[in-house]
PDB file of C-alpha atoms in Angstrom:
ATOM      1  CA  UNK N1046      26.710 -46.937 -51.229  1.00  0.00           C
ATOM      2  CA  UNK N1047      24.569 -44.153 -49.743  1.00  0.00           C
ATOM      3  CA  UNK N1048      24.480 -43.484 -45.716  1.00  0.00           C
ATOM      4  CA  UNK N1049      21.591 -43.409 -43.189  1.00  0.00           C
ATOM      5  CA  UNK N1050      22.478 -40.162 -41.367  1.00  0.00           C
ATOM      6  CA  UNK N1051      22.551 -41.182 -37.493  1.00  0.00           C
ATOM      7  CA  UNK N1052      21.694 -39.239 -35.034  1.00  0.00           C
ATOM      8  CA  UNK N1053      24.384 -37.229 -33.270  1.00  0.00           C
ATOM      9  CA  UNK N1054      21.648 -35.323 -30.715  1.00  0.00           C
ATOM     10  CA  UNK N1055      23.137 -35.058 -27.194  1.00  0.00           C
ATOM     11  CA  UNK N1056      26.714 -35.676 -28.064  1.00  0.00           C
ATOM     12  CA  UNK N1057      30.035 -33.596 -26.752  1.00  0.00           C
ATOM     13  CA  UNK N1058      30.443 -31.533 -29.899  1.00  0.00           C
ATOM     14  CA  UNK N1059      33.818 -33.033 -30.421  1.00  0.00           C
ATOM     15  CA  UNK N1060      32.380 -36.105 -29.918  1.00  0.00           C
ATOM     16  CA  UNK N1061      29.566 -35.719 -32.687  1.00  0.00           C
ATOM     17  CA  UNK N1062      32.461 -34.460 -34.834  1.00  0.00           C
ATOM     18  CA  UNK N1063      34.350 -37.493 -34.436  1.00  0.00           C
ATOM     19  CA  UNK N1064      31.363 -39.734 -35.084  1.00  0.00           C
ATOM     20  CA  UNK N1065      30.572 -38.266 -38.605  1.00  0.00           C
ATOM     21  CA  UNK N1066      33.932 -38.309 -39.991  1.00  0.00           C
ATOM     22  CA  UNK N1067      34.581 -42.140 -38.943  1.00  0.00           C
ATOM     23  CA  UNK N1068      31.122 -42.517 -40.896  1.00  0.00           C
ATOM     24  CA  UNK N1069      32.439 -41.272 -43.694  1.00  0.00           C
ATOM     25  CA  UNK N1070      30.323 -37.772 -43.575  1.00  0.00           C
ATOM     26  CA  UNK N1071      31.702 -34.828 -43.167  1.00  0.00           C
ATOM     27  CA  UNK N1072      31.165 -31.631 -41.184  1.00  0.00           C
ATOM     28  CA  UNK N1073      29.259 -28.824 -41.973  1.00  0.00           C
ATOM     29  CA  UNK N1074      28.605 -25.426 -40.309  1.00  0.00           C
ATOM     30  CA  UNK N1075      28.360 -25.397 -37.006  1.00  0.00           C
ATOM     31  CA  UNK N1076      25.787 -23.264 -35.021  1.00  0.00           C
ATOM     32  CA  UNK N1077      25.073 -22.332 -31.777  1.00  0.00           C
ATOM     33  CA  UNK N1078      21.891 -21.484 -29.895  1.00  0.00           C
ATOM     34  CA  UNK N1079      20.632 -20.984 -26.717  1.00  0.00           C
ATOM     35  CA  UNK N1080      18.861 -24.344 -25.050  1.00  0.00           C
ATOM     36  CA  UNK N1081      18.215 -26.081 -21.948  1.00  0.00           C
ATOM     37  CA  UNK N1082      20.906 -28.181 -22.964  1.00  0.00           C
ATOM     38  CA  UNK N1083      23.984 -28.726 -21.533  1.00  0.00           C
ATOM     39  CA  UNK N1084      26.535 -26.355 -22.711  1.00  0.00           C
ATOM     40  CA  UNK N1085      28.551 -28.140 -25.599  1.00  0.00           C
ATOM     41  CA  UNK N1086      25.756 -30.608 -26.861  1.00  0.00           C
ATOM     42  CA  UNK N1087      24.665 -31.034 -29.930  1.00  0.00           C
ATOM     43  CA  UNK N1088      21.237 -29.991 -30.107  1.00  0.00           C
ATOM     44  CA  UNK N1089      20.193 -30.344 -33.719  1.00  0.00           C
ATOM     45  CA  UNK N1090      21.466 -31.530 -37.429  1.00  0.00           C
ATOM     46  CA  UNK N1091      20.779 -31.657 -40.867  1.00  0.00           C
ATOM     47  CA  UNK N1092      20.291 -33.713 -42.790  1.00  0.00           C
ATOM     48  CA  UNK N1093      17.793 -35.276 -40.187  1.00  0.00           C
ATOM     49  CA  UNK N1094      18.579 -38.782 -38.826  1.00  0.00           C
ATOM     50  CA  UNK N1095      17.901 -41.518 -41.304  1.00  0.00           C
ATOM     51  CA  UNK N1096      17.924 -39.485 -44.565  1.00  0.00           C
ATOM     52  CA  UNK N1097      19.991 -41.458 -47.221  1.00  0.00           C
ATOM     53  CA  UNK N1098      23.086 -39.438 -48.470  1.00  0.00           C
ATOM     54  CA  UNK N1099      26.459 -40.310 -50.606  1.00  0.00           C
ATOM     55  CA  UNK N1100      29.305 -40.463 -47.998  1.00  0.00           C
ATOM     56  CA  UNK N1101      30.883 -37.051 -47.796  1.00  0.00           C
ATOM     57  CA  UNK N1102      28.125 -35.243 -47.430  1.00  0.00           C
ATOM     58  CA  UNK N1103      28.186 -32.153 -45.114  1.00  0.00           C
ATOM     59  CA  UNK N1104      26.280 -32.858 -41.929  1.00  0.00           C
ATOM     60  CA  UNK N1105      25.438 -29.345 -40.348  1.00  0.00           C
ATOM     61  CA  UNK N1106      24.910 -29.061 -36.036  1.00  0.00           C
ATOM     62  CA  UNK N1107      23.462 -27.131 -33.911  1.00  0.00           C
ATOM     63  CA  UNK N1108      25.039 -27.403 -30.250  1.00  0.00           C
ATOM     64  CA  UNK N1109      23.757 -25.686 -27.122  1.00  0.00           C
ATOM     65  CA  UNK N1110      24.724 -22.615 -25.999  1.00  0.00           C
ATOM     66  CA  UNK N1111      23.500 -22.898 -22.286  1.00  0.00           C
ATOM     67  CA  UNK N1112      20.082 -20.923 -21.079  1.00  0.00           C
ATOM     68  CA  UNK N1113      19.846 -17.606 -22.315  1.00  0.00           C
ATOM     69  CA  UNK N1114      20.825 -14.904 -19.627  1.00  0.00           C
ATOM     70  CA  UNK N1115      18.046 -13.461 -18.156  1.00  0.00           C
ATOM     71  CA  UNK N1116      18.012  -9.543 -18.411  1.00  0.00           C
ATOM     72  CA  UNK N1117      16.844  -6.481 -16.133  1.00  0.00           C
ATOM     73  CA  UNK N1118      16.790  -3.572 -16.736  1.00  0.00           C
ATOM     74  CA  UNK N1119      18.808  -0.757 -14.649  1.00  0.00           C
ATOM     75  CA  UNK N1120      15.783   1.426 -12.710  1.00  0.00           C
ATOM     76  CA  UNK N1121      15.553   5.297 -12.969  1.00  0.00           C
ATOM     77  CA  UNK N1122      16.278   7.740 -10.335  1.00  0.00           C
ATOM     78  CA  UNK N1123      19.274   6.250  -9.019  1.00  0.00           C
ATOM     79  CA  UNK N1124      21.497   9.076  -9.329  1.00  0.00           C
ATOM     80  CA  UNK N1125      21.861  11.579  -7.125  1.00  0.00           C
ATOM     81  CA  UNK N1126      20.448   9.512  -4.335  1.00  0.00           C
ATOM     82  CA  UNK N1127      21.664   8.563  -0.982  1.00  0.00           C
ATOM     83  CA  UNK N1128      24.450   5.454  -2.261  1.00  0.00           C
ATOM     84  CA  UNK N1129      22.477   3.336   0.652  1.00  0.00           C
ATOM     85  CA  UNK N1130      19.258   3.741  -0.848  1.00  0.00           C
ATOM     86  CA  UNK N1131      20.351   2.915  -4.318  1.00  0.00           C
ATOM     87  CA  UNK N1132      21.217  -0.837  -3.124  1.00  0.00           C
ATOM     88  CA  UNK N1133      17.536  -1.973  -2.385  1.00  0.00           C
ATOM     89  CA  UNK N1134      16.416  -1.329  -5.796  1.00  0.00           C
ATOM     90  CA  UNK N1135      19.339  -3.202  -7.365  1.00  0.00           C
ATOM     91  CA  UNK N1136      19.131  -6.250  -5.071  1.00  0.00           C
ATOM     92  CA  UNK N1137      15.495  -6.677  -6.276  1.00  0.00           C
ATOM     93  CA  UNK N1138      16.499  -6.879 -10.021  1.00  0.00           C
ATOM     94  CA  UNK N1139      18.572  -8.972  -8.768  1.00  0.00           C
ATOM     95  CA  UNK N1140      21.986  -7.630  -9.803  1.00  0.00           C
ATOM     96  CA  UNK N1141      24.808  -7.827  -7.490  1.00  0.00           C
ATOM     97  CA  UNK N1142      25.716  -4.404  -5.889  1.00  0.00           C
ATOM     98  CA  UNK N1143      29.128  -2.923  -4.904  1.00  0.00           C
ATOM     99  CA  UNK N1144      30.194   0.482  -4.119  1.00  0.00           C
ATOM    100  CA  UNK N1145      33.431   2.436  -4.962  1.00  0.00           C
ATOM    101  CA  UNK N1146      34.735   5.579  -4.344  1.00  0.00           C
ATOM    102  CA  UNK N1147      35.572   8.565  -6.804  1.00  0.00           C
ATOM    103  CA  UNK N1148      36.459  12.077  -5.602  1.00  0.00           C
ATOM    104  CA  UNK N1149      34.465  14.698  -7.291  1.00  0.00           C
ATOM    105  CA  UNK N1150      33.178  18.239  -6.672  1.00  0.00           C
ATOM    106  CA  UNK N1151      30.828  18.329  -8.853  1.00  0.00           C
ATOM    107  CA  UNK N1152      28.087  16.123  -6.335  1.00  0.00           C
ATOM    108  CA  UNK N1153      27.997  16.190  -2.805  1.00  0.00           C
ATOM    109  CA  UNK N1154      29.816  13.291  -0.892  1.00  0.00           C
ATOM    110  CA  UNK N1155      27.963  10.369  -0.393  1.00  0.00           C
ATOM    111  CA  UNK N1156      25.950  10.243  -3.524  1.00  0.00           C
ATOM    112  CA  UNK N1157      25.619   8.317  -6.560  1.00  0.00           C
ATOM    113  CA  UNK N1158      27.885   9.637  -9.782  1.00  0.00           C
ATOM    114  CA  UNK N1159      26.996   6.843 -11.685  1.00  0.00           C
ATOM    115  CA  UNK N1160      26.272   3.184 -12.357  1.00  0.00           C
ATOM    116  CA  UNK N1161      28.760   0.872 -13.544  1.00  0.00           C
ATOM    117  CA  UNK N1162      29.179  -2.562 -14.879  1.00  0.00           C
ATOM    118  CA  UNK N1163      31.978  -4.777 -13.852  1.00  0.00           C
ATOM    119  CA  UNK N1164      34.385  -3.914 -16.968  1.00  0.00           C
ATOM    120  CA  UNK N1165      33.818  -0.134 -16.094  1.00  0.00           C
ATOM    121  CA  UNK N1166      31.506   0.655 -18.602  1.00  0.00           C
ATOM    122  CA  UNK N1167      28.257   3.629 -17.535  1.00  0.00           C
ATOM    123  CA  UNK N1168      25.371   1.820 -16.956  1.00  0.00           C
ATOM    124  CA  UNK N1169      22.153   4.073 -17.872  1.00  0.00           C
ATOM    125  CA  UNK N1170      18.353   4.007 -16.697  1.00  0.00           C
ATOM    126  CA  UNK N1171      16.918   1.597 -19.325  1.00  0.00           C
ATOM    127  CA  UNK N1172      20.014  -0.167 -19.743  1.00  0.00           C
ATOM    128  CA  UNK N1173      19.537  -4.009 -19.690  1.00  0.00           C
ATOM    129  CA  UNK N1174      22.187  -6.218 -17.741  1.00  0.00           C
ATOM    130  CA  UNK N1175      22.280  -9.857 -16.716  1.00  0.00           C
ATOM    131  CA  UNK N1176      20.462 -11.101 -13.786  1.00  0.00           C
ATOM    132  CA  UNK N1177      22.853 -11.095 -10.864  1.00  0.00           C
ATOM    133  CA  UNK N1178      25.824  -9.639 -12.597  1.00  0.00           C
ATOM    134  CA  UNK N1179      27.874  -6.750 -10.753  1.00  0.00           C
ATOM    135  CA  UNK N1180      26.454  -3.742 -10.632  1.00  0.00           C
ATOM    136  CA  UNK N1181      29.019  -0.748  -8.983  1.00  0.00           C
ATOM    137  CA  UNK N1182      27.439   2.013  -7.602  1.00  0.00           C
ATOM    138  CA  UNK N1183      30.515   4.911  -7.761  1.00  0.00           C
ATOM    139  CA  UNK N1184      29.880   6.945  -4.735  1.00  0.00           C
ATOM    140  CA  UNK N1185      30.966  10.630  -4.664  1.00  0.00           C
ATOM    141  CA  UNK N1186      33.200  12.055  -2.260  1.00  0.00           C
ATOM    142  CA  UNK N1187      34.861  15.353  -1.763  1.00  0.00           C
ATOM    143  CA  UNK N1188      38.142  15.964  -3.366  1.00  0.00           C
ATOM    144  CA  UNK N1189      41.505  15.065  -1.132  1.00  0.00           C
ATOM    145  CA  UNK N1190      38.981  13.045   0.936  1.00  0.00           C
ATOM    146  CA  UNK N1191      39.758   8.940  -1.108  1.00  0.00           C
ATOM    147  CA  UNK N1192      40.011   6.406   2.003  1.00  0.00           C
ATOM    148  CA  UNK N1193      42.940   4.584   1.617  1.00  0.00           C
ATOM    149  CA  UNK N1194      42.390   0.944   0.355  1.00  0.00           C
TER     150      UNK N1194
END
C-alpha cells in the first residue's frame, strides 16, 4: 500500500532519520543550508508532506546549517602603521584584535608586518573574514629585541 509522506520539518536530523525508516521510507541525500534554524534541524524534504509513494522510497532533507557568518572585509592601509592605530579600524568591523611580536629588520619596531588570521594564514586588504573572528596584528620589532613570553 502506498505512504503519505509525513512531515519531518523541525526534527533532530537523527531523529527525522529514524522516523522515515520505521515508516518504511528510506533516506535520501542529505543537504545542508544555511537557516535561521537551529543547527541540526531538518529544514526541508522531498517528496513534500502528504505525497503518496510505495514504501521505500528515498525521502531527501535539507537540515540547517545555522545563520550564515557574516563577513567584513579587512580595510586598506593597515600596514606600516603605528600597531595602536591599526586596532580602531579592526574593532569597528568588528573582528577581534590581538597583537604578536616578530623580529624583523626589514620595518621599523613598532609597526605592522602584516595581518593574520587565527590559523596563521596573511590576511590582505580586501580579504573577507568572519565578523568577530581573531584578527592578529604581527608587530615588528628589531632583531635580538623578542620580549620574553
Amino acid at each position: 500500500a502506498p505512504l503519505d509522506v509525513p512531515s519531518y520539518a523541525g526534527m533532530p536530523e537523527a531523529e527525522a532519520v529514524a522516523a522515515i525508516v520505521d515508516y518504511g521510507l528510506t533516506v535520501g541525500t542529505i543537504a545542508r543550508e544555511y537557516s535561521a534554524a537551529a543547527v541540526g534541524t531538518v529544514i526541508g524534504q522531498d517528496p513534500a508532506v502528504g505525497t503518496s509513494v510505495p514504501a521505500g522510497t528515498a525521502v531527501n532533507l535539507v537540515v540547517s546549517d545555522g545563520p550564515a557568518p557574516v563577513l567584513v572585509m579587512i580595510p586598506d592601509d593597515l600596514l606600516g602603521i603605528w600597531w595602536e592605530d591599526a586596532i580602531p579600524p579592526l574593532l569597528q568591523l568588528p573582528v577581534a584584535p590581538r597583537s604578536i611580536y616578530e623580529e624583523t629588520g626589514i620595518m621599523a619596531p613598532g609597526l605592522v608586518l602584516r595581518l593574520e588570521n587565527s590559523a596563521g594564514e596573511t590576511l590582505l586588504a580586501g580579504d573577507l573574514v568572519e565578523k568577530n573572528s581573531e584578527v592578529v596584528i604581527v608587530v615588528a620589532i628589531a632583531p635580538g629585541t623578542m620580549p620574553d613570553k
